[in-house]
Coordinates of C-alpha atoms and ligand atoms in Angstrom, one line a residue:
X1216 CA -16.4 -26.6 16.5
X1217 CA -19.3 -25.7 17.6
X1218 CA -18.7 -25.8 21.5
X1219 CA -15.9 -23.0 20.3
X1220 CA -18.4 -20.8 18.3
X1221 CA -20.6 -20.4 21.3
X1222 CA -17.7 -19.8 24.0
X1223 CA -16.2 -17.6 21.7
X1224 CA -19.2 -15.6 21.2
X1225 CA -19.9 -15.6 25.0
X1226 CA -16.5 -14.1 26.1
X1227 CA -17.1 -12.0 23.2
X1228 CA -20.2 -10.7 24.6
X1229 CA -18.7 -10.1 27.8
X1230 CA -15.4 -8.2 26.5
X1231 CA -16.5 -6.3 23.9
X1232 CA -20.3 -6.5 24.3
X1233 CA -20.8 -7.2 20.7
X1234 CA -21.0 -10.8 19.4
X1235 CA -18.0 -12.7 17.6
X1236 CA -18.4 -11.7 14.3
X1237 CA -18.2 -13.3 11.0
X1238 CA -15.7 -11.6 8.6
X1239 CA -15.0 -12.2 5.0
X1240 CA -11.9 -11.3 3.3
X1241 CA -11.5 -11.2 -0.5
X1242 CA -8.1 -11.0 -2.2
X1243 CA -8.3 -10.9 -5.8
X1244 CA -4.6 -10.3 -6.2
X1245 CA -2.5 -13.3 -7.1
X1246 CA 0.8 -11.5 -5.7
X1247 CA 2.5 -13.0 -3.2
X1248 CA 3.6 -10.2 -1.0
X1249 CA 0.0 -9.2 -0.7
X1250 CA -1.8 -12.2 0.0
X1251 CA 0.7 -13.2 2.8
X1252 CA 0.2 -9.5 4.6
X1253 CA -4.0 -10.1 3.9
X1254 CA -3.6 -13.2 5.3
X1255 CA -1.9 -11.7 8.5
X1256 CA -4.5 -9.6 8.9
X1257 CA -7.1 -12.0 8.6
X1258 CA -5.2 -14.7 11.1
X1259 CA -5.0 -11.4 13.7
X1260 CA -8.8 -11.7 13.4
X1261 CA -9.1 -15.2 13.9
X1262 CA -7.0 -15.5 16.7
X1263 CA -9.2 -12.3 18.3
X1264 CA -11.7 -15.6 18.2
X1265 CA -13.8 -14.2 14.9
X1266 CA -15.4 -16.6 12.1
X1267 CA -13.3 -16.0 9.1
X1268 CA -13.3 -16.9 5.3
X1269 CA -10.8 -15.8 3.2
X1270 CA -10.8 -16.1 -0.3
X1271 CA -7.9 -15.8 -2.2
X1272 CA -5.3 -17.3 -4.5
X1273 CA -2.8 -19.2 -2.2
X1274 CA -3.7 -21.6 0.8
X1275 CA -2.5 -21.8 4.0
X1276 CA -0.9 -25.6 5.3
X1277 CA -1.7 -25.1 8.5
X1278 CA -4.6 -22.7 9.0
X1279 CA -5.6 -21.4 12.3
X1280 CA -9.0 -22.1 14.3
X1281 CA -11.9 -20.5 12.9
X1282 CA -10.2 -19.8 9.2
X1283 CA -12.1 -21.0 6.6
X1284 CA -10.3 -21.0 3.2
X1285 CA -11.8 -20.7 -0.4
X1286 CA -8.8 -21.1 -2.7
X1287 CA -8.6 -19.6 -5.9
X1288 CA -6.5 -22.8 -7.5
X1289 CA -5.1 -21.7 -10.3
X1290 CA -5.0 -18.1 -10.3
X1291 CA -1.9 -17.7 -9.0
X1292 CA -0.1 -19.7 -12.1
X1293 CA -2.1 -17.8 -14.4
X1294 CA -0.6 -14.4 -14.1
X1295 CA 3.1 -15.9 -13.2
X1296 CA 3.1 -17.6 -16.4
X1297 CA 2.3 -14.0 -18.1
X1298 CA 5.3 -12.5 -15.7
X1299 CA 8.5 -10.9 -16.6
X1300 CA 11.6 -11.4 -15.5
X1301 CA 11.4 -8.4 -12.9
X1302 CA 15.3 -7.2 -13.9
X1303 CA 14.6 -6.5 -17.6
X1304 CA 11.6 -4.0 -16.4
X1305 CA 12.1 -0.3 -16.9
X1306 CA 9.0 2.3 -15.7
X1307 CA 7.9 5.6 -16.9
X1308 CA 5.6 7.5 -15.3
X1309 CA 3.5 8.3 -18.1
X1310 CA 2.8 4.9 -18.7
X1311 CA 1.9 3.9 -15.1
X1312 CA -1.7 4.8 -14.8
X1313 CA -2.0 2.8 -18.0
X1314 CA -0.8 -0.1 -16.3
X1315 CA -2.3 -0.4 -13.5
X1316 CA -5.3 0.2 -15.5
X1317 CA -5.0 -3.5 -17.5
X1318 CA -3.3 -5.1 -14.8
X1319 CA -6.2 -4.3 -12.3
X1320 CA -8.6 -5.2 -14.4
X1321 CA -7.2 -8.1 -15.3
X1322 CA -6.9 -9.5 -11.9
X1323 CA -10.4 -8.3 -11.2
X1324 CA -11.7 -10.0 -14.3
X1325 CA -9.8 -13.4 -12.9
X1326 CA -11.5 -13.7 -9.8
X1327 CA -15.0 -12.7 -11.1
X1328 CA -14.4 -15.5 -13.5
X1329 CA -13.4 -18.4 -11.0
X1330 CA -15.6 -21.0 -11.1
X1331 CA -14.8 -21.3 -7.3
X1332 CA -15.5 -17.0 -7.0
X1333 CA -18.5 -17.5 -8.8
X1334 CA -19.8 -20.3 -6.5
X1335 CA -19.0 -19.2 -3.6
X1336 CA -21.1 -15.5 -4.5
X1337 CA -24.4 -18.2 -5.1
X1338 CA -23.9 -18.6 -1.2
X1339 CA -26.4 -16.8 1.0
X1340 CA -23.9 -16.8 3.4
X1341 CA -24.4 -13.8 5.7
X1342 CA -21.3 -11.9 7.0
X1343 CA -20.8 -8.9 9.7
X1344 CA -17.8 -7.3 7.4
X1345 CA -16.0 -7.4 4.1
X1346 CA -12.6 -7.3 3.6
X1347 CA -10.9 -6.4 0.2
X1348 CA -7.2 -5.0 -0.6
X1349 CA -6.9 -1.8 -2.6
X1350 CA -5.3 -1.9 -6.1
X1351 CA -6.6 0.8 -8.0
X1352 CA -9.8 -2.0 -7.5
X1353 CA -13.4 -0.5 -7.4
X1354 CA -15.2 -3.4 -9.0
X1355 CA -14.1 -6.4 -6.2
X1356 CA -15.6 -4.2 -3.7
X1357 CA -19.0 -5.6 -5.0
X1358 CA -18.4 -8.1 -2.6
X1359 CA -19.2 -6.4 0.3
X1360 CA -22.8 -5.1 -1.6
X1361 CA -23.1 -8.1 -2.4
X1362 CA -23.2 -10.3 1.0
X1363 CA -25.0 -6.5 2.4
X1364 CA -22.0 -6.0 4.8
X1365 CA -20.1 -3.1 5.6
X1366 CA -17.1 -3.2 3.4
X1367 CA -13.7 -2.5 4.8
X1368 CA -10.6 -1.7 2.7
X1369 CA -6.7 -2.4 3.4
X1370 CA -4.5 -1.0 1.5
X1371 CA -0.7 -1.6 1.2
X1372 CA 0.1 2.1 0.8
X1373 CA -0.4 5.1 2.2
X1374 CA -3.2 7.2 1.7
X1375 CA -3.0 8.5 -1.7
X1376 CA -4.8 8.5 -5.1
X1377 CA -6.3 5.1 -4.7
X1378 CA -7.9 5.6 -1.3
X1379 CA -7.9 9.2 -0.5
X1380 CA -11.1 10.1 -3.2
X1381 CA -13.4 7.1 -1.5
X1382 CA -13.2 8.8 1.2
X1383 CA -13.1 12.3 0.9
X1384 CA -9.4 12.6 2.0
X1385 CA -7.8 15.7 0.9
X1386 CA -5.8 15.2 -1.9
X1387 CA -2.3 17.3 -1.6
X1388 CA -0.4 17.7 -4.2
X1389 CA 1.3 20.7 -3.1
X1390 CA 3.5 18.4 -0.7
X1391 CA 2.8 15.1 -1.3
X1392 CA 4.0 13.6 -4.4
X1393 CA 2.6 10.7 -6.5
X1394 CA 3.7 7.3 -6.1
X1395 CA 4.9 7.2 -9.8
X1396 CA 7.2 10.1 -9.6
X1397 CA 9.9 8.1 -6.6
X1398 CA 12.4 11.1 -7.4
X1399 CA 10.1 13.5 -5.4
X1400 CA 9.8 13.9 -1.8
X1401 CA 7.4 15.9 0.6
X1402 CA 9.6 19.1 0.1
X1403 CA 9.3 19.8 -3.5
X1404 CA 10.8 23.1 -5.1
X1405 CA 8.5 24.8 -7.6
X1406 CA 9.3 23.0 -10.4
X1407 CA 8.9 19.4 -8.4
X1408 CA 5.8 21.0 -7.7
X1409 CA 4.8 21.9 -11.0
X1410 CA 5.8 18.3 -12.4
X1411 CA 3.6 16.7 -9.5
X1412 CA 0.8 18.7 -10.1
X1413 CA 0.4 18.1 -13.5
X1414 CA 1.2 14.2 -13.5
X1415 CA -1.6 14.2 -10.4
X1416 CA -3.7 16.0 -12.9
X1417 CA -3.5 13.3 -16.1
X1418 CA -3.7 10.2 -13.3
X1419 CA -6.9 11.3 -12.2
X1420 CA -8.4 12.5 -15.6
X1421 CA -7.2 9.2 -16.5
X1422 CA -8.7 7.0 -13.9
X1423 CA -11.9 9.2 -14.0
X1424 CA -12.3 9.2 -17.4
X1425 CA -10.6 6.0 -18.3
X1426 CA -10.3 3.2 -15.9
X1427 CA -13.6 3.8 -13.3
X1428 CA -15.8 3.7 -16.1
X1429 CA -14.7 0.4 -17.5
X1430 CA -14.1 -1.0 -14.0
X1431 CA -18.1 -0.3 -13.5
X1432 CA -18.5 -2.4 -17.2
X1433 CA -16.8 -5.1 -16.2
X1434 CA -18.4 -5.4 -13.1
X1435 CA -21.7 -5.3 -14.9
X1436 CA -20.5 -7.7 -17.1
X1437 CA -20.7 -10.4 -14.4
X1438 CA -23.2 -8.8 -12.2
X1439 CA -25.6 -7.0 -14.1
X1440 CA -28.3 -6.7 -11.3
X1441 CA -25.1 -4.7 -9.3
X1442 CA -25.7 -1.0 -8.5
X1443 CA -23.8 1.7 -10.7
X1444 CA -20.2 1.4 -9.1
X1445 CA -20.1 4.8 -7.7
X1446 CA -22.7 3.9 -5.4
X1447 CA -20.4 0.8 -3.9
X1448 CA -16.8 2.3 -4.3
X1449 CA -17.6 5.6 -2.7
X1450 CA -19.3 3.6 0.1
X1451 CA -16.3 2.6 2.3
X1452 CA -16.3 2.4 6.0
X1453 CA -13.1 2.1 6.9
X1454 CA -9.3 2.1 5.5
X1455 CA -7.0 0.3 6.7
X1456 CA -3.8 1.7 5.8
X1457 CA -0.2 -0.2 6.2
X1458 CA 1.4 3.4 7.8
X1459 CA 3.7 4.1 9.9
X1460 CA 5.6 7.7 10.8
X1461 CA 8.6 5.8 11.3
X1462 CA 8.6 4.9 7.4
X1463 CA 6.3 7.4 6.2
X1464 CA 5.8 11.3 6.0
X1465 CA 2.7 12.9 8.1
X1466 CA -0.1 14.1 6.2
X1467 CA -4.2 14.5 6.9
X1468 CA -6.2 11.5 7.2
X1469 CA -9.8 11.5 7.6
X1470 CA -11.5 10.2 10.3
X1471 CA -12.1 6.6 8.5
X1472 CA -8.4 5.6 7.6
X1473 CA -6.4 4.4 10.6
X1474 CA -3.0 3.7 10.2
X1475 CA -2.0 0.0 11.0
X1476 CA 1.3 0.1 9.9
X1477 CA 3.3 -2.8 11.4
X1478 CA 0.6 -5.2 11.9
X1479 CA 2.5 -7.9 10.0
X1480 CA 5.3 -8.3 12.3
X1481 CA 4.3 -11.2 14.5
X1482 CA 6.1 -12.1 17.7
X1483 CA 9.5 -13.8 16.7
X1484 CA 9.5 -17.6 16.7
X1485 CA 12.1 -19.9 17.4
X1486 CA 14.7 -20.2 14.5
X1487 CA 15.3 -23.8 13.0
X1488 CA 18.2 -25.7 14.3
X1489 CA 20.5 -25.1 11.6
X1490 CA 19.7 -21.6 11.1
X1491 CA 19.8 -20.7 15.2
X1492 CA 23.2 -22.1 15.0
X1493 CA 24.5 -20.8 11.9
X1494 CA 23.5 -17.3 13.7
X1495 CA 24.6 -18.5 17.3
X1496 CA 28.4 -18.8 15.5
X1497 CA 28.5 -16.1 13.5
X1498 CA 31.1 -14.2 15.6
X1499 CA 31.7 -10.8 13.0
X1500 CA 27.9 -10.5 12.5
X1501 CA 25.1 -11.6 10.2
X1502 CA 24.0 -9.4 6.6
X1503 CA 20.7 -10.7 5.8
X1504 CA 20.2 -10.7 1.8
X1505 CA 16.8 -11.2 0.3
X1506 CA 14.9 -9.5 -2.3
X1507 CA 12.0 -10.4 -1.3
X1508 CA 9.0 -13.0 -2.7
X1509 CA 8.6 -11.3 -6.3
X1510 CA 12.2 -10.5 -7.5
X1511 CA 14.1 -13.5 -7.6
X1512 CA 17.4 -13.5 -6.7
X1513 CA 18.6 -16.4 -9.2
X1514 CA 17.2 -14.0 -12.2
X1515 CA 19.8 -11.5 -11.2
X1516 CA 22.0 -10.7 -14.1
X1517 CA 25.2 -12.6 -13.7
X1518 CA 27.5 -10.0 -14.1
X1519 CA 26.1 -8.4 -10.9
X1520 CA 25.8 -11.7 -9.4
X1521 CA 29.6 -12.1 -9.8
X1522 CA 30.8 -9.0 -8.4
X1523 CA 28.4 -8.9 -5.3
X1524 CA 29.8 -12.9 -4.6
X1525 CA 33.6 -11.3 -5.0
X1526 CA 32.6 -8.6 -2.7
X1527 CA 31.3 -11.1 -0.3
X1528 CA 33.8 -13.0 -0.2
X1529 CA 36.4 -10.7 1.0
X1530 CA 34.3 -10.1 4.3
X1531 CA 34.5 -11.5 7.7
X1532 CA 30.7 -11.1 8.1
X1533 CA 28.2 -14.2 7.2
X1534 CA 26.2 -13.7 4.8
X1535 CA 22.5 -15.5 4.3
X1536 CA 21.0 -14.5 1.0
X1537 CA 17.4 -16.1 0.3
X1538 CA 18.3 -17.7 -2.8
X1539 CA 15.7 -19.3 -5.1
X1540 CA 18.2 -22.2 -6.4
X1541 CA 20.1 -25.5 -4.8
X1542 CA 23.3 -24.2 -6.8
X1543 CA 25.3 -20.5 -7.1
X1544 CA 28.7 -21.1 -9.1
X1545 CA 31.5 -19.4 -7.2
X1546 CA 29.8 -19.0 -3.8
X1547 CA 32.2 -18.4 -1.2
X1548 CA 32.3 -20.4 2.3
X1549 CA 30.5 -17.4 4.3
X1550 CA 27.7 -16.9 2.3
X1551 CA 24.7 -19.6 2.9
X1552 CA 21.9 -19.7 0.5
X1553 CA 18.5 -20.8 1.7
X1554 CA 15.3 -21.0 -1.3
X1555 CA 12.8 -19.7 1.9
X1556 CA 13.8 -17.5 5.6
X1557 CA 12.3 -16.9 8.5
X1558 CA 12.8 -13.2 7.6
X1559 CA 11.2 -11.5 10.9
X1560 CA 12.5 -14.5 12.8
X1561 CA 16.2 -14.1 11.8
X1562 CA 16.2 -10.1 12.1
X1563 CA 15.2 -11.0 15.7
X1564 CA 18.8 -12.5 16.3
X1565 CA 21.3 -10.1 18.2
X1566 CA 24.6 -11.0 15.7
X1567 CA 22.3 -9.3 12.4
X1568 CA 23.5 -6.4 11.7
X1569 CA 22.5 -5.5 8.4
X1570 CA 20.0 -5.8 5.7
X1571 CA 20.4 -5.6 2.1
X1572 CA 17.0 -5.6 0.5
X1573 CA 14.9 -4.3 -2.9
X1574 CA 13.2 -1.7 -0.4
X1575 CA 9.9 -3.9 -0.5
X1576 CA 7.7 -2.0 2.2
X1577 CA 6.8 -4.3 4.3
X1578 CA 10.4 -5.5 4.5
X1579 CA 11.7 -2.0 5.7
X1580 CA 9.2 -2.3 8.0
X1581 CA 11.0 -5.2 9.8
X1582 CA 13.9 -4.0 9.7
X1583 CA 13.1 -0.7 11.4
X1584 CA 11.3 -2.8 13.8
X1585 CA 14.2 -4.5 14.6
X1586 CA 16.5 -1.8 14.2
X1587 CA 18.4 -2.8 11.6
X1588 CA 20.3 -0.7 9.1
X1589 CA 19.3 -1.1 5.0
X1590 CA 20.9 -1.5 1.9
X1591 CA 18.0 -0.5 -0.6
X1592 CA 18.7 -2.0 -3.8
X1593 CA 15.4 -1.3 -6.0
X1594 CA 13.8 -3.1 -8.8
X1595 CA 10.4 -2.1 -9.3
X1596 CA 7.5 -0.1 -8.0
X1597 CA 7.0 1.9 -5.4
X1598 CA 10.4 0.6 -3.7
X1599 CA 12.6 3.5 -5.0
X1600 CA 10.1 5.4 -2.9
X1601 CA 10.6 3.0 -0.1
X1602 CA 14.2 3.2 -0.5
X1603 CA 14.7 6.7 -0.7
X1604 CA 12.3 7.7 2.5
X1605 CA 14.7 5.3 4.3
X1606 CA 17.6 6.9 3.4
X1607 CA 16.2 10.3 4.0
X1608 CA 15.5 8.8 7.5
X1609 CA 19.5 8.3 8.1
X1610 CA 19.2 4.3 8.5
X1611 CA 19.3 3.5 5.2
X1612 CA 21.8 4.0 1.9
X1613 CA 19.7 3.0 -1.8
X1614 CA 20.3 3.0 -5.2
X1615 CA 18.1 1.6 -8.0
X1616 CA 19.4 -2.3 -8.9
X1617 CA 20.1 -1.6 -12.4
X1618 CA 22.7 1.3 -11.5
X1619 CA 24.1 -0.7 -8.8
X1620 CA 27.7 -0.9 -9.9
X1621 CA 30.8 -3.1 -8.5
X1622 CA 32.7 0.1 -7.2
X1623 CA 29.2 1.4 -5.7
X1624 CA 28.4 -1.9 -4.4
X1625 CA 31.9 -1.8 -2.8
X1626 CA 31.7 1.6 -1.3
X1627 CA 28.0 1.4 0.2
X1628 CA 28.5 -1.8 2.1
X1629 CA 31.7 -0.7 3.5
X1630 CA 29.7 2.7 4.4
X1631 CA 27.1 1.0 5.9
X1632 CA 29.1 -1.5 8.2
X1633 CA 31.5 1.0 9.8
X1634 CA 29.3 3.8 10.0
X1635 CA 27.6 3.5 13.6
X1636 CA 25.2 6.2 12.6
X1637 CA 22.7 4.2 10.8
X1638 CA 22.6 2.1 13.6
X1639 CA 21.9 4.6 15.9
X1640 CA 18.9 6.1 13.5
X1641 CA 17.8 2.5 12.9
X1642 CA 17.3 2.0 16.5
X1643 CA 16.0 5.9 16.7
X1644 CA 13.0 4.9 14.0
X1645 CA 12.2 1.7 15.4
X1646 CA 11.7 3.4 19.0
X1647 CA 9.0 5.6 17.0
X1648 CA 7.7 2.4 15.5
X1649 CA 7.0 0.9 18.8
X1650 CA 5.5 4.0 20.7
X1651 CA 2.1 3.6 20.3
X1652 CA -1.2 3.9 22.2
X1653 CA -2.0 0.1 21.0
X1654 CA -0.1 -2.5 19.2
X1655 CA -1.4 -2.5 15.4
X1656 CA -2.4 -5.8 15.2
X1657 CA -4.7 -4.8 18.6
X1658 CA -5.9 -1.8 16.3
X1659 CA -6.7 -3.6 13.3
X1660 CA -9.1 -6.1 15.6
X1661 CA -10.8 -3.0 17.5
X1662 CA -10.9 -1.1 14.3
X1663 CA -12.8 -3.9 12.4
X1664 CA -15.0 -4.4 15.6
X1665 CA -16.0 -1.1 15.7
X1666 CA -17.3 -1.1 12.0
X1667 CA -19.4 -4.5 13.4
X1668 CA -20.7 -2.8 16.5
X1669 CA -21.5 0.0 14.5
X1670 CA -22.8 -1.3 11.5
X1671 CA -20.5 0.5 9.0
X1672 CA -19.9 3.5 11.3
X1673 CA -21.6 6.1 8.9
X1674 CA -20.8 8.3 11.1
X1675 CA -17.5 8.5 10.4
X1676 CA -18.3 9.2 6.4
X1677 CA -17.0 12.8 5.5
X1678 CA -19.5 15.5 3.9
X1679 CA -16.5 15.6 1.1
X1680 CA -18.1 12.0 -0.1
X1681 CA -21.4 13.9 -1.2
X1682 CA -20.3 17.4 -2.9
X1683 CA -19.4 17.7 -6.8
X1684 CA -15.7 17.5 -7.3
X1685 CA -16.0 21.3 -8.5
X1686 CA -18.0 22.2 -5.1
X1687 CA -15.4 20.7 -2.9
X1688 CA -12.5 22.8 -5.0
X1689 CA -15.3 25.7 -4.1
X1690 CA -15.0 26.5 -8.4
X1691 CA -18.5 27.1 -8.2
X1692 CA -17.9 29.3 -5.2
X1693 CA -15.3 31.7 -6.3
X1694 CA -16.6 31.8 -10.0
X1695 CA -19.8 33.3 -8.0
X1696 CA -17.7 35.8 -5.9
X1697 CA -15.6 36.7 -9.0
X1698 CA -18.9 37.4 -10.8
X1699 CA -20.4 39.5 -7.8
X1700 CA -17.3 41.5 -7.7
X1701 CA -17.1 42.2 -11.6
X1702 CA -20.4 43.0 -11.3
X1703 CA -20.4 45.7 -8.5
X1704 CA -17.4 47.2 -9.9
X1705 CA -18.7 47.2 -13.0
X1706 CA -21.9 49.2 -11.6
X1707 CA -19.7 51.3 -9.7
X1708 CA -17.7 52.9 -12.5
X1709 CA -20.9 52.9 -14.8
X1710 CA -22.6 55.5 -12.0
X1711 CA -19.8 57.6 -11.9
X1712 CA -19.7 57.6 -15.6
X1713 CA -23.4 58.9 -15.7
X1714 CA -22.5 61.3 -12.6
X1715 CA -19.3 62.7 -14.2
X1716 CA -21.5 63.2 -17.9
X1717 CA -24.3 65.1 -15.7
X1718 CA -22.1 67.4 -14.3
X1719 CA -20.1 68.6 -17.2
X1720 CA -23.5 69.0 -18.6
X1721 CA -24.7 71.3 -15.9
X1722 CA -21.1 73.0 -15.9
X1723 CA -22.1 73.6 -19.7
X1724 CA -25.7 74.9 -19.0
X1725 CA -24.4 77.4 -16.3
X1726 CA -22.1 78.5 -19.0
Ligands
NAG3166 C1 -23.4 1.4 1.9 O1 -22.9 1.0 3.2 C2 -23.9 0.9 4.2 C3 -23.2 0.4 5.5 O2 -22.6 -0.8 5.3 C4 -25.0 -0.1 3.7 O3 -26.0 -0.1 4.7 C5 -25.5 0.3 2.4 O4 -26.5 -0.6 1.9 C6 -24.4 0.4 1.4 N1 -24.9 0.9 0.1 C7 -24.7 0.2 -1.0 C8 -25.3 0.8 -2.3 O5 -24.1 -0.8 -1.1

């Protein structure tokens, strides 16, 4: 072990001229979806030959070299045993901010209360960088305080109202809608815009008024010695952001948010025997069915369940649906359920020829890797968004689950196999995905290097960070030139009052 740390700081030296660096990563969430893309990120790391220590609520079997992990036990089965059955859940917008409210704190609260968290923050461990995932979570970032390292933020998302105030990102309403309102896109009429606007508007009173304030109790709840949290949360050096412009719309980033969209997609790995096969023989194609780690397929309603099997049924196609049970009643001979895929694997295969998906993000993202066309059947979150933006981009048809009809079902899969169009724009948006100056997973190691080599890059922090929020709307600014204005006007007419009396006097005089 040792013998490695020293080589791998040596060639280190030599490539990079900074030293192998010791990174911490901390993901409070207990969500599937997000640990396995933090983890990604953090193996990327390790494999660049950097110490790291995650921290997080799932475990990896086989870690690699140089990946130290401090498991959260537990955590995980806490908050599934408080989960819903994803199906039954409806969302309103109004509501959202309120949500993710409790359920970040809640999370937050979790970790901070591990006996294993709490342990490990006894350490004096020193570390060159900090790692947490955005989640509407100021309070976790702590952490990098804490340890007195230059904290780092990924975030799932886009830039948007969780990231873009940290770091002084403009804010754009105007053509950019908010993640809660799926049923808006970047080219909003007036009344879109007016609906945005004001929803933007409550959020952020909300989350101002509302949900920093507590965050920066409860973090003084467990740390009371911690700084105010507007010192740590508006102190973040760089944002990693899960973006791509094959998937997402262009809009400003500052200078400390890098796009890294893509980063999860690993090199494809030999399929299992039984699965290369089943692929190998599949003669009239392959549709891929999953719905991802948090919606489970078995929980489908059966009603849907049925009609989707007698659809199936009636195609030549093989169909291999990640299917969270041993048994599905009626299942005809081409469809092959599996409890766990090799999703990026099997997309890899030449005979796939179609997705259908809930829209998850980092899902789409594969498939416009590999080119593949979408069937976008959402469930929750921001994967109407997802599902939409992909059928704007012409390689994608969606509709939300619970519309999702036997007739509809019918007439998009039919659409979307003998229409060669949205695999032409499939293979058009993965060409965009793949031209790039670096490969992401080499720009999420250089970016996180660069914060290292230059300790927390303040020089990338924008001006934006230190004005009022009524300077940087310039309120005070045109309430001053308003003023002036009013006020020469208003000395204006009052002179030419007194000139106009004067006169008439003098006419009366002469008279
Ligand atoms: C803010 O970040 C810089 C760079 O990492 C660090 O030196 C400083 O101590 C941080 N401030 C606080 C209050 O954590």
């Amino acid at each position: 072990m040792k013998i490695v740390g020293v080589l791998c700081a040596f060639v280190f030296i030599i490539v990079t001229g900074a030293e192998c660096a010791k990174i911490l990563g901390v993901f409070h969430l207990a969500g599937k979806s997000h640990y396995m893309a933090c983890s990604t990120l953090m193996k990327i790391l390790a494999e660049k030959g950097h110490d790291v220590t995650v921290v997080a609520a799932f475990k990896e079997k086989n870690p690699p070299k140089n990946y130290r992990q401090i498991y959260l036990d537990g955590l995980y089965e806490q908050t599934s045993a408080q989960s819903i059955n994803l199906f039954e859940t409806t969302s309103f917008a109004a509501i959202t901010p309120i949500v993710f409210h409790f359920i970040s704190n809640m999370f937050q609260e979790m970790a901070f209360n591990h006996t294993v968290f709490k342990e490990f923050m006894k350490t004096n461990e020193k570390f060159d960088a900090v790692i947490v995932e955005e989640f509407q979570s100021e309070a976790i970032k702590y952490v990098g305080h804490h340890f007195n390292a230059p904290l780092i933020v990924y975030s799932a998302m886009d830039a948007g109202d969780w990231t873009n105030p940290f770091q002084g990102n403009p804010d754009t309403p105007s053509y950019h809608p908010c993640t809660a309102l799926p049923h808006l896109t970047n080219h909003m009429s007036f009344l879109e815009r007016v609906e945005n606007t004001l929803y933007y508007t409550y959020n952020n009173i909300f989350y101002h008024l509302i949900s920093f304030p507590s965050q920066n109790r409860l973090l003084h709840r467990y740390y009371p010695d911690a700084p105010h949290l507007k010192d740590i949360a508006y102190n973040v050096s760089l944002v990693l952001l899960n973006t791509d412009p094959s998937v997402h719309e262009p809009i400003p980033k500052v200078p400390s948010m890098k796009d890294i969209g893509g980063f999860h997609i690993r090199k494809p790995k030999p399929l299992p025997e039984d699965l290369q096969k089943i692929l190998d023989n599949a003669k009239h194609g392959v549709i891929f069915f999953s719905l991802g780690s948090n919606v489970k397929s078995k929980d489908m309603p059966k009603e849907k369940r049925d009609f989707i099997l007698r659809k199936f049924s009636k195609l030549k196609e093989t169909v291999i649906w990640k299917f969270e049970d041993t048994e599905l009643p009626g299942k005809p001979d081409n469809v092959i359920i599996r409890n766990w895929l090799p999703q990026n694997d099997i997309f890899a295969h030449k005979n796939v020829k179609l997705f259908i998906s809930h829209g998850g993000l980092y899902s789409t993202m594969e498939a416009v890797y590999h080119g593949l066309p979408v069937m976008a059947l959402s469930v929750f979150a921001e994967q109407e968004l997802n599902g939409k933006r992909a059928e704007s981009n012409g390689f994608a048809r969606h509709i939300r689950f619970q519309q999702l009809t036997e007739t509809s079902f019918s007439e998009i899969l039919d659409d979307l196999l003998s229409d060669p169009k949205y695999r032409e724009n499939a293979k058009k948006r993965s060409g965009i995905m793949k031209d790039k100056p670096m490969d992401p997973a080499d720009a999420v190691n250089f970016w996180v290097e660069y914060v290292v080599r230059h300790r927390g890059a303040p020089h990338l922090r924008s001006a934006a960070l230190d004005l009022e929020w009524y300077e940087y709307l310039l309120i005070d600014v045109v309430l001053f030139i308003l003023t002036m204005a009013g006020a020469f006007l208003f000395t204006v007419v009052y002179l030419y009052k007194l000139w106009s009396k004067r006169r008439s006097s003098i006419k009366e005089k002469k008279n």
